[in-house]
Coordinates of C-alpha atoms in Angstrom, one line a residue:
Chain A
M82 CA 1.3 14.7 26.6
G83 CA 1.6 13.5 29.8
T84 CA 4.3 12.0 31.6
T85 CA 3.2 8.3 31.7
Q86 CA 6.3 6.0 32.0
V87 CA 6.2 3.2 29.7
E88 CA 5.9 0.2 32.3
A89 CA 7.1 -3.6 31.2
V90 CA 4.4 -5.4 28.8
P91 CA 4.2 -8.3 27.0
E92 CA 4.1 -6.5 23.6
P93 CA 7.3 -4.7 22.4
K94 CA 8.1 -1.5 24.1
Y95 CA 8.1 0.7 20.9
W96 CA 4.6 -0.8 20.0
H97 CA 3.5 0.2 23.3
L98 CA 4.9 3.5 23.3
R99 CA 3.3 4.1 19.6
T100 CA -0.2 3.7 21.3
V101 CA 0.5 5.8 24.2
L102 CA 1.7 8.4 21.4
S103 CA -1.2 7.7 19.4
E104 CA -3.7 8.3 22.1
A105 CA -2.0 11.5 23.0
L106 CA -2.1 12.6 19.4
D107 CA -5.5 12.3 19.2
S108 CA -6.5 14.2 22.6
E109 CA -3.3 16.7 22.9
F110 CA -2.4 17.7 19.7
A111 CA -3.8 19.6 16.5
V112 CA -2.8 19.1 13.0
G113 CA 0.4 21.1 12.1
Q114 CA 1.4 21.2 15.5
I115 CA 5.1 20.4 16.0
L116 CA 6.2 17.9 18.8
P117 CA 8.8 18.1 21.4
N118 CA 12.1 17.0 20.4
E119 CA 13.5 13.3 20.6
R120 CA 15.3 13.9 23.7
E121 CA 12.4 15.5 25.2
L122 CA 10.1 12.8 24.2
A123 CA 12.1 9.9 25.3
A124 CA 12.6 11.6 28.9
R125 CA 8.9 12.0 29.2
Y126 CA 8.3 8.6 28.3
G127 CA 11.4 7.3 30.2
V128 CA 12.0 4.8 26.8
A129 CA 15.5 4.8 25.3
R130 CA 15.8 7.4 22.0
A131 CA 16.0 3.9 19.8
T132 CA 12.6 3.1 21.4
L133 CA 11.2 6.6 20.7
R134 CA 12.3 6.6 17.0
Q135 CA 10.7 3.3 16.4
A136 CA 7.5 4.4 17.5
L137 CA 7.7 7.4 15.7
E138 CA 8.3 5.5 12.8
Q139 CA 5.5 3.3 13.1
L140 CA 3.1 6.4 13.3
E141 CA 4.7 7.9 10.0
L142 CA 3.9 4.9 8.6
E143 CA 0.4 5.2 9.4
G144 CA 0.3 8.8 8.1
R145 CA -0.2 10.2 11.5
L146 CA 3.1 12.3 11.7
Q147 CA 5.4 13.9 9.2
R148 CA 9.1 14.4 9.7
R149 CA 10.6 16.8 7.7
R150 CA 14.2 18.2 7.8
G151 CA 14.7 21.6 9.5
V152 CA 10.9 21.3 10.8
G153 CA 10.8 18.6 13.1
T154 CA 8.1 15.9 13.5
T155 CA 4.6 17.3 13.0
V156 CA 1.2 16.0 13.2
A157 CA -0.2 14.9 9.9
P158 CA -3.8 15.9 8.1
P159 CA -5.8 13.0 7.6
R160 CA -4.4 11.4 4.4
M161 CA -6.3 12.6 1.1
G162 CA -8.7 10.2 -0.4
V163 CA -7.6 9.8 -4.2
D164 CA -9.8 8.5 -6.7
V165 CA -8.1 5.7 -8.9
A166 CA -11.4 4.6 -10.0
P167 CA -10.9 3.3 -14.0
G168 CA -13.3 6.2 -14.7
A169 CA -12.0 8.8 -12.5
D170 CA -8.3 8.7 -13.8
A171 CA -9.3 10.1 -17.2
W172 CA -5.8 9.6 -19.0
A173 CA -7.7 12.3 -21.8
G174 CA -5.9 15.3 -20.2
R175 CA -9.6 16.9 -19.9
S176 CA -10.4 20.0 -18.4
G177 CA -9.9 19.9 -14.8
D178 CA -7.8 16.7 -15.2
A179 CA -5.6 16.2 -12.0
W180 CA -2.5 14.9 -14.1
R181 CA 0.2 16.9 -15.9
T182 CA 1.6 15.5 -18.8
E183 CA 5.8 16.2 -18.7
G184 CA 7.0 14.7 -21.8
C185 CA 6.7 11.6 -24.2
T186 CA 9.2 9.3 -25.6
L187 CA 9.4 6.4 -27.8
T188 CA 11.2 3.7 -25.8
A189 CA 11.4 0.0 -25.1
P190 CA 9.2 -0.9 -22.1
P191 CA 10.9 -2.6 -19.1
A192 CA 10.8 -6.5 -18.9
A193 CA 7.8 -6.5 -16.7
V194 CA 5.6 -4.0 -18.5
A195 CA 6.7 -5.8 -21.9
A196 CA 5.5 -9.1 -20.3
L197 CA 1.9 -7.3 -19.7
L198 CA 1.7 -6.0 -23.2
G199 CA 2.3 -9.5 -24.6
E200 CA 2.8 -9.4 -28.3
H201 CA 2.5 -5.6 -28.5
G202 CA 5.4 -5.3 -26.0
S203 CA 8.2 -6.7 -28.3
G204 CA 8.8 -3.1 -29.8
P205 CA 9.2 0.5 -28.6
C206 CA 6.3 2.1 -26.9
H207 CA 4.9 5.6 -26.5
T208 CA 6.2 6.2 -22.7
V209 CA 4.3 9.0 -21.5
R210 CA 5.2 10.8 -17.9
R211 CA 2.7 12.5 -15.7
V212 CA 2.5 13.9 -12.5
R213 CA -0.7 13.9 -10.6
T214 CA -1.5 17.0 -8.4
E215 CA -4.5 17.2 -5.5
H216 CA -4.9 20.3 -3.5
G217 CA -1.7 22.1 -4.6
Q218 CA 0.3 18.9 -3.6
P219 CA 2.0 16.3 -5.9
V220 CA 0.6 13.0 -5.0
A221 CA 1.5 10.7 -7.9
T222 CA 4.0 10.1 -10.7
E223 CA 2.8 7.9 -13.6
I224 CA 4.4 6.2 -16.8
L225 CA 1.9 5.2 -19.4
Y226 CA 3.1 2.6 -22.1
V227 CA 0.8 2.9 -25.3
T228 CA 1.9 0.4 -28.0
P229 CA 2.3 2.7 -31.2
A230 CA -0.2 0.1 -33.1
L231 CA -3.1 1.8 -31.7
T232 CA -1.8 5.4 -32.1
G233 CA -0.8 5.9 -35.8
E234 CA 1.2 9.0 -36.8
L235 CA 2.0 11.2 -34.0
P236 CA 3.7 14.8 -34.0
E237 CA 6.8 15.6 -32.8
E238 CA 8.2 14.2 -29.1
G239 CA 7.6 16.0 -26.1
A240 CA 4.6 17.2 -24.0
E241 CA 2.5 17.6 -27.3
R242 CA 3.5 13.9 -28.4
G243 CA 2.2 13.1 -25.0
A244 CA -1.2 14.8 -25.3
A245 CA -1.6 13.1 -28.7
V246 CA -1.0 9.5 -27.1
L247 CA -3.7 10.3 -24.7
A248 CA -6.1 11.6 -27.4
A249 CA -5.4 8.6 -29.3
L250 CA -6.5 6.5 -26.4
H251 CA -9.5 8.8 -25.4
G252 CA -11.6 7.6 -28.3
R253 CA -11.2 3.8 -27.6
Q254 CA -13.3 1.9 -25.8
V255 CA -11.4 0.5 -23.2
E256 CA -13.2 -2.9 -22.4
R257 CA -11.9 -3.5 -19.1
S258 CA -8.7 -3.0 -16.7
E259 CA -6.9 -4.6 -13.9
R260 CA -5.1 -3.0 -11.4
S261 CA -2.7 -4.2 -8.6
V262 CA -1.5 -2.4 -5.9
E263 CA 1.9 -3.0 -3.8
L264 CA 4.1 -1.2 -1.7
G265 CA 7.3 0.1 -2.9
S266 CA 9.9 2.5 -2.3
A267 CA 10.1 5.9 -4.6
R268 CA 12.7 5.8 -7.2
A269 CA 15.0 8.7 -7.3
D270 CA 13.1 10.5 -10.0
D271 CA 10.2 9.9 -8.9
A272 CA 10.9 11.0 -5.2
R273 CA 12.1 14.3 -6.6
R274 CA 8.7 15.0 -8.4
L275 CA 6.6 13.9 -5.2
D276 CA 8.8 16.4 -3.0
R277 CA 10.3 13.0 -0.9
L278 CA 13.4 11.5 -0.3
P279 CA 14.6 8.2 -2.4
G280 CA 13.2 5.5 -0.9
A281 CA 10.1 6.8 0.6
P282 CA 7.4 4.5 1.1
V283 CA 4.8 4.5 -1.7
L284 CA 2.0 2.7 -3.5
V285 CA 2.5 1.5 -6.8
V286 CA -0.5 0.8 -9.1
T287 CA -0.2 -1.0 -12.1
T288 CA -3.0 -1.2 -14.7
R289 CA -3.5 -3.1 -17.8
Y290 CA -5.7 -1.6 -20.2
L291 CA -7.8 -4.1 -22.9
V292 CA -9.1 -3.4 -25.9
R293 CA -10.9 -6.5 -28.1
G294 CA -9.1 -8.9 -25.8
A295 CA -5.6 -7.3 -25.9
T296 CA -3.7 -5.2 -23.7
V297 CA -3.1 -2.0 -25.3
A298 CA -1.5 0.1 -22.6
V299 CA 0.1 -0.4 -19.0
T300 CA 0.1 2.2 -16.4
V301 CA 2.7 2.3 -13.6
A302 CA 1.5 4.9 -11.3
T303 CA 3.6 5.6 -7.8
Y304 CA 1.5 7.4 -5.2
R305 CA 2.7 9.0 -2.2
A306 CA 1.9 6.6 0.7
D307 CA 2.3 8.8 3.6
T308 CA -0.4 11.5 2.3
C309 CA -2.6 9.5 -0.1
R310 CA -5.5 6.8 0.7
L311 CA -6.4 5.2 -2.7
V312 CA -10.4 4.8 -3.4
F313 CA -11.7 2.2 -5.9
G314 CA -15.2 2.2 -6.5
D315 CA -18.0 3.6 -8.2
L316 CA -20.2 5.3 -5.4
P317 CA -21.5 8.6 -6.7
G318 CA -20.4 11.4 -4.2
G319 CA -18.3 8.8 -2.4
E320 CA -17.5 11.3 0.3
L321 CA -17.5 9.0 3.0
L322 CA -14.2 6.9 2.0
A323 CA -13.2 9.6 -0.5
G324 CA -13.2 12.5 1.9
Chain B
M210 CA 28.2 -9.6 -5.4
G211 CA 31.3 -7.9 -6.6
T212 CA 33.2 -5.8 -4.7
T213 CA 32.5 -2.5 -6.3
Q214 CA 33.0 0.5 -3.9
V215 CA 30.0 2.9 -3.9
E216 CA 31.5 5.9 -5.4
A217 CA 30.2 9.6 -4.3
V218 CA 27.1 10.2 -6.6
P219 CA 24.7 12.9 -6.4
E220 CA 21.7 10.6 -5.1
P221 CA 21.9 9.3 -1.4
K222 CA 24.2 7.1 -1.0
Y223 CA 22.2 4.2 0.4
W224 CA 19.7 4.9 -2.3
H225 CA 22.9 4.1 -5.0
L226 CA 23.7 1.0 -2.9
R227 CA 20.2 -0.3 -3.2
T228 CA 20.2 -0.1 -6.6
V229 CA 23.7 -1.7 -6.7
L230 CA 22.4 -4.7 -4.6
S231 CA 18.8 -4.6 -6.4
E232 CA 21.3 -5.8 -9.8
A233 CA 23.2 -8.3 -7.8
L234 CA 20.2 -9.8 -6.6
D235 CA 19.1 -10.2 -10.0
S236 CA 22.0 -11.5 -11.4
E237 CA 23.9 -13.4 -8.6
F238 CA 21.2 -14.9 -6.0
A239 CA 18.1 -17.2 -6.0
V240 CA 15.2 -17.3 -4.0
G241 CA 15.5 -18.1 -0.7
Q242 CA 19.2 -17.6 -0.3
I243 CA 21.0 -16.2 2.5
L244 CA 22.8 -12.8 2.2
P245 CA 26.2 -12.7 3.6
N246 CA 25.9 -10.6 6.9
E247 CA 26.2 -7.0 7.5
R248 CA 29.5 -6.6 8.2
E249 CA 30.9 -8.6 5.4
L250 CA 28.3 -6.6 2.9
A251 CA 29.4 -3.2 4.2
A252 CA 33.2 -4.0 3.7
R253 CA 32.4 -5.3 0.1
Y254 CA 30.7 -2.2 -0.9
G255 CA 32.8 0.2 1.2
V256 CA 30.0 1.6 3.0
A257 CA 28.9 2.4 6.8
R258 CA 26.8 -0.3 8.5
A259 CA 24.0 2.5 8.9
T260 CA 23.9 3.1 5.0
L261 CA 23.8 -0.8 4.4
R262 CA 21.0 -1.2 6.6
Q263 CA 19.2 1.5 5.2
A264 CA 19.5 0.0 1.5
L265 CA 18.6 -3.4 3.1
E266 CA 15.3 -1.6 4.5
Q267 CA 14.5 -0.3 1.0
L268 CA 14.9 -3.7 -0.6
E269 CA 12.7 -5.1 2.3
L270 CA 10.0 -2.6 1.7
E271 CA 9.9 -3.3 -2.0
G272 CA 9.5 -7.3 -1.2
R273 CA 13.1 -8.1 -2.4
L274 CA 14.2 -9.3 1.0
Q275 CA 13.1 -10.9 3.9
R276 CA 14.6 -10.4 7.4
R277 CA 13.8 -13.1 9.8
R278 CA 15.4 -13.6 13.4
G279 CA 17.9 -16.6 13.5
V280 CA 17.7 -16.9 9.7
G281 CA 19.1 -13.4 8.9
T282 CA 18.2 -12.0 5.5
T283 CA 17.2 -13.9 2.5
V284 CA 15.9 -13.0 -1.2
A285 CA 12.1 -13.0 -0.8
P286 CA 10.1 -14.8 -3.7
P287 CA 8.0 -12.8 -6.0
R288 CA 5.1 -11.4 -4.2
M289 CA 1.9 -13.1 -4.5
G290 CA -1.0 -11.7 -6.6
V291 CA -3.8 -11.8 -4.0
D292 CA -7.2 -11.1 -5.7
V293 CA -9.6 -8.5 -4.0
A294 CA -11.7 -7.9 -6.5
P295 CA -15.5 -7.9 -4.8
G296 CA -16.5 -11.2 -6.7
A297 CA -13.3 -13.2 -5.5
D298 CA -13.5 -12.2 -2.1
A299 CA -16.5 -14.1 -1.1
W300 CA -17.6 -13.5 2.3
A301 CA -20.0 -16.6 2.3
G302 CA -17.8 -19.2 3.5
R303 CA -17.8 -21.1 0.4
S304 CA -16.0 -24.2 -0.2
G305 CA -12.3 -23.6 -1.0
D306 CA -12.6 -20.2 0.7
A307 CA -9.4 -18.7 1.6
W308 CA -10.9 -17.0 4.7
R309 CA -11.1 -18.8 8.2
T310 CA -13.9 -17.4 10.6
E311 CA -12.1 -17.3 14.0
G312 CA -15.0 -16.0 15.8
C313 CA -18.2 -13.4 16.3
T314 CA -19.0 -10.8 18.7
L315 CA -21.6 -8.3 18.9
T316 CA -19.9 -5.1 20.0
A317 CA -20.0 -1.3 19.1
P318 CA -18.2 -0.5 15.9
P319 CA -15.0 2.1 16.3
A320 CA -16.0 5.6 15.5
A321 CA -14.6 5.3 12.0
V322 CA -16.8 2.4 10.9
A323 CA -19.9 3.8 12.9
A324 CA -19.4 6.9 10.5
L325 CA -19.3 4.6 7.3
L326 CA -22.2 2.8 8.4
G327 CA -24.4 5.9 9.0
E328 CA -27.7 5.6 10.4
H329 CA -27.0 1.8 11.1
G330 CA -23.7 2.7 13.3
S331 CA -25.2 3.7 16.1
G332 CA -25.9 0.6 17.7
P333 CA -23.8 -2.8 18.2
C334 CA -22.8 -4.8 15.1
H335 CA -22.0 -8.4 14.3
T336 CA -18.3 -8.2 14.5
V337 CA -16.4 -11.2 12.4
R338 CA -12.9 -12.0 12.8
R339 CA -11.3 -13.9 9.7
V340 CA -8.0 -15.0 8.5
R341 CA -7.0 -15.6 4.9
T342 CA -4.3 -18.1 3.8
E343 CA -2.8 -18.2 0.5
H344 CA -0.6 -21.1 -0.4
G345 CA -0.4 -21.9 3.4
Q346 CA 0.8 -18.7 4.4
P347 CA -1.5 -16.1 6.3
V348 CA -1.8 -13.2 4.3
A349 CA -4.4 -11.3 5.8
T350 CA -6.8 -10.9 8.6
E351 CA -10.1 -9.2 8.5
I352 CA -12.8 -7.8 10.6
L353 CA -16.3 -7.6 8.9
Y354 CA -18.8 -5.4 10.7
V355 CA -22.7 -6.4 9.8
T356 CA -25.6 -4.4 11.2
P357 CA -27.8 -6.6 13.2
A358 CA -31.1 -5.2 11.2
L359 CA -29.7 -7.4 8.4
T360 CA -29.2 -10.7 9.8
G361 CA -32.3 -11.5 12.0
E362 CA -32.1 -13.8 14.6
L363 CA -28.8 -15.5 15.1
P364 CA -27.2 -18.5 16.8
E365 CA -24.9 -18.3 19.9
E366 CA -21.8 -16.4 19.6
G367 CA -18.5 -17.8 18.2
A368 CA -17.6 -18.9 15.0
E369 CA -21.2 -20.9 14.4
R370 CA -22.5 -17.2 14.7
G371 CA -19.7 -16.0 12.2
A372 CA -20.8 -18.4 9.6
A373 CA -24.6 -17.4 10.0
V374 CA -23.5 -13.9 9.8
L375 CA -21.8 -14.7 6.5
A376 CA -24.7 -16.7 5.5
A377 CA -27.3 -13.9 6.2
L378 CA -25.2 -11.6 3.5
H379 CA -24.6 -14.4 1.1
G380 CA -28.3 -14.1 -0.1
R381 CA -28.2 -10.4 -0.5
Q382 CA -27.6 -8.3 -3.6
V383 CA -24.7 -6.1 -2.8
E384 CA -25.4 -3.4 -5.2
R385 CA -21.8 -2.0 -5.0
S386 CA -19.0 -1.7 -3.1
E387 CA -16.4 0.9 -2.4
R388 CA -13.1 0.0 -1.3
S389 CA -9.9 2.0 -0.4
V390 CA -6.3 1.1 0.1
E391 CA -4.0 2.7 2.4
L392 CA -0.4 2.0 4.1
G393 CA -0.7 1.0 7.5
S394 CA 1.4 -1.1 10.4
A395 CA 0.0 -4.2 12.1
R396 CA -1.4 -4.1 15.3
A397 CA 0.1 -6.6 17.9
D398 CA -3.1 -9.0 17.4
D399 CA -3.0 -8.9 13.5
A400 CA 0.6 -9.3 13.6
R401 CA 0.5 -12.3 15.4
R402 CA -2.1 -14.1 13.2
L403 CA 0.1 -12.6 10.3
D404 CA 3.1 -14.2 11.7
R405 CA 4.8 -10.6 11.6
L406 CA 6.1 -8.4 14.4
P407 CA 4.0 -5.7 15.8
G408 CA 4.3 -2.6 13.3
A409 CA 5.1 -4.6 10.4
P410 CA 4.2 -2.6 7.2
V411 CA 0.4 -3.6 5.9
L412 CA -1.9 -2.4 3.2
V413 CA -5.2 -1.7 4.6
V414 CA -8.4 -2.4 2.6
T415 CA -11.5 -0.8 3.8
T416 CA -14.7 -2.0 1.9
R417 CA -18.4 -0.5 2.1
Y418 CA -21.0 -2.7 0.9
L419 CA -24.3 -1.3 0.1
V420 CA -27.6 -2.7 -0.4
R421 CA -30.7 -0.6 -1.6
G422 CA -28.6 2.8 -1.0
A423 CA -27.7 2.0 2.6
T424 CA -24.2 0.5 3.8
V425 CA -24.9 -2.5 5.5
A426 CA -21.5 -3.8 6.0
V427 CA -18.1 -2.6 6.5
T428 CA -15.1 -4.7 6.2
V429 CA -11.4 -3.5 7.6
A430 CA -8.6 -6.1 6.0
T431 CA -4.8 -6.0 6.8
Y432 CA -2.8 -7.5 4.2
R433 CA 1.1 -8.4 4.5
A434 CA 2.6 -5.8 2.5
D435 CA 6.0 -7.8 2.3
T436 CA 4.4 -10.5 0.5
C437 CA 1.3 -9.7 -1.1
R438 CA 0.2 -7.7 -4.5
L439 CA -3.5 -6.8 -4.2
V440 CA -5.3 -7.2 -7.5
F441 CA -8.2 -5.6 -8.6
G442 CA -10.2 -6.3 -11.7
D443 CA -12.1 -8.7 -13.4
L444 CA -9.8 -10.2 -15.9
P445 CA -10.9 -14.1 -16.1
G446 CA -7.6 -16.1 -15.4
G447 CA -5.8 -12.8 -14.9
E448 CA -2.7 -14.6 -14.6
L449 CA -0.3 -12.1 -15.7
L450 CA -1.0 -9.6 -13.0
A451 CA -2.2 -12.1 -10.7
G452 CA 0.3 -14.5 -10.9

């Protein structure tokens, strides 16, 4: 990085610095490289530490930088394209499935999920917890709520029951699904599974699955916002966006 | 809000405080209500100002709080469900269209967009800027890149040309589209249009439109992450998630 001083500009200083740093990342740094420390960077660019921190936070939000305790700030690799098209996210535990089932309980769904399940939401649901791994990294956690009307008799609690719930769903023809995406912050238990601190930014994907006009299942998945780009669509070999 | 002191807990203090505050928002505050100031809140919960700020930032990220200069921190209304299904986001300037075209230029697309456009990405593209308004609020900006091979002769630059580009596309049968969603920060010009500060968290939706196997258009839309929940799907009257 050069020694460019950030001049007075009409845009906020941290934003101008972010742009300068972003260009420096493109031209002078390699993925995985460790940036100079904050004091050094602030001196180079002639800004206060607080301004520097704001600019670094922006670049972290954009997935350009990673800050890790004990390591420092490194240049992040490009985000992974994670396929979240309904077909791709096979909830059936197929071989090659990126999801690993952690367990299954029979519990009352939270109010927001119960509302989506409608008449089926009044009683307890099979609640399956899963974790998705891509390229050896945990990228998402998911809670799947399935109405027991759909599954019939099931084995014991735990991972076996989770597999049985997924298998019961696998045979069903899901007519359609509706999905929403919003920004959230990782709850403590999800953060631990995703190797993040509580409150880290995540993309929350809520999906309703419909069979014969009724919502039979709802999933709430929490994707790491720093490393993931969610890909929707049916492009065969959609490498350009999914790459 | 009560006077509960935050005790030592295994989770980070700011995270515990966030949970306590979140419950207080549910039970004791109404949408639009102004929270007590930071000093007062920090004293009530027996935490340092820095801890309080971290907790408030979490709740802002989750869309629970809004912080505005000169107003203070208010309880946010529920996020708007904004339909981003390919059918819903008619790029044809139909009546009732939530999008307003701001202008159109013929410019070389940025490298990332050129890569998506493939062979069509080597020359300049019609570049249409639009702003989307829902319930009287700007919720998104979009840049639409359309290859000139598709549009033929066009009128002068500006909004009229933008309308002509959209009309030229309207007649086309788009075979399919692929969309990705990722977290970003608002660039200065987008931030201004969205009534935010530069760097505010946004959801960046990139879409490729395909006609006869070739990508003919790419859009990059920037949605406010604080007020929007993006809804994908084909649920007719999908009020439950889209509400």
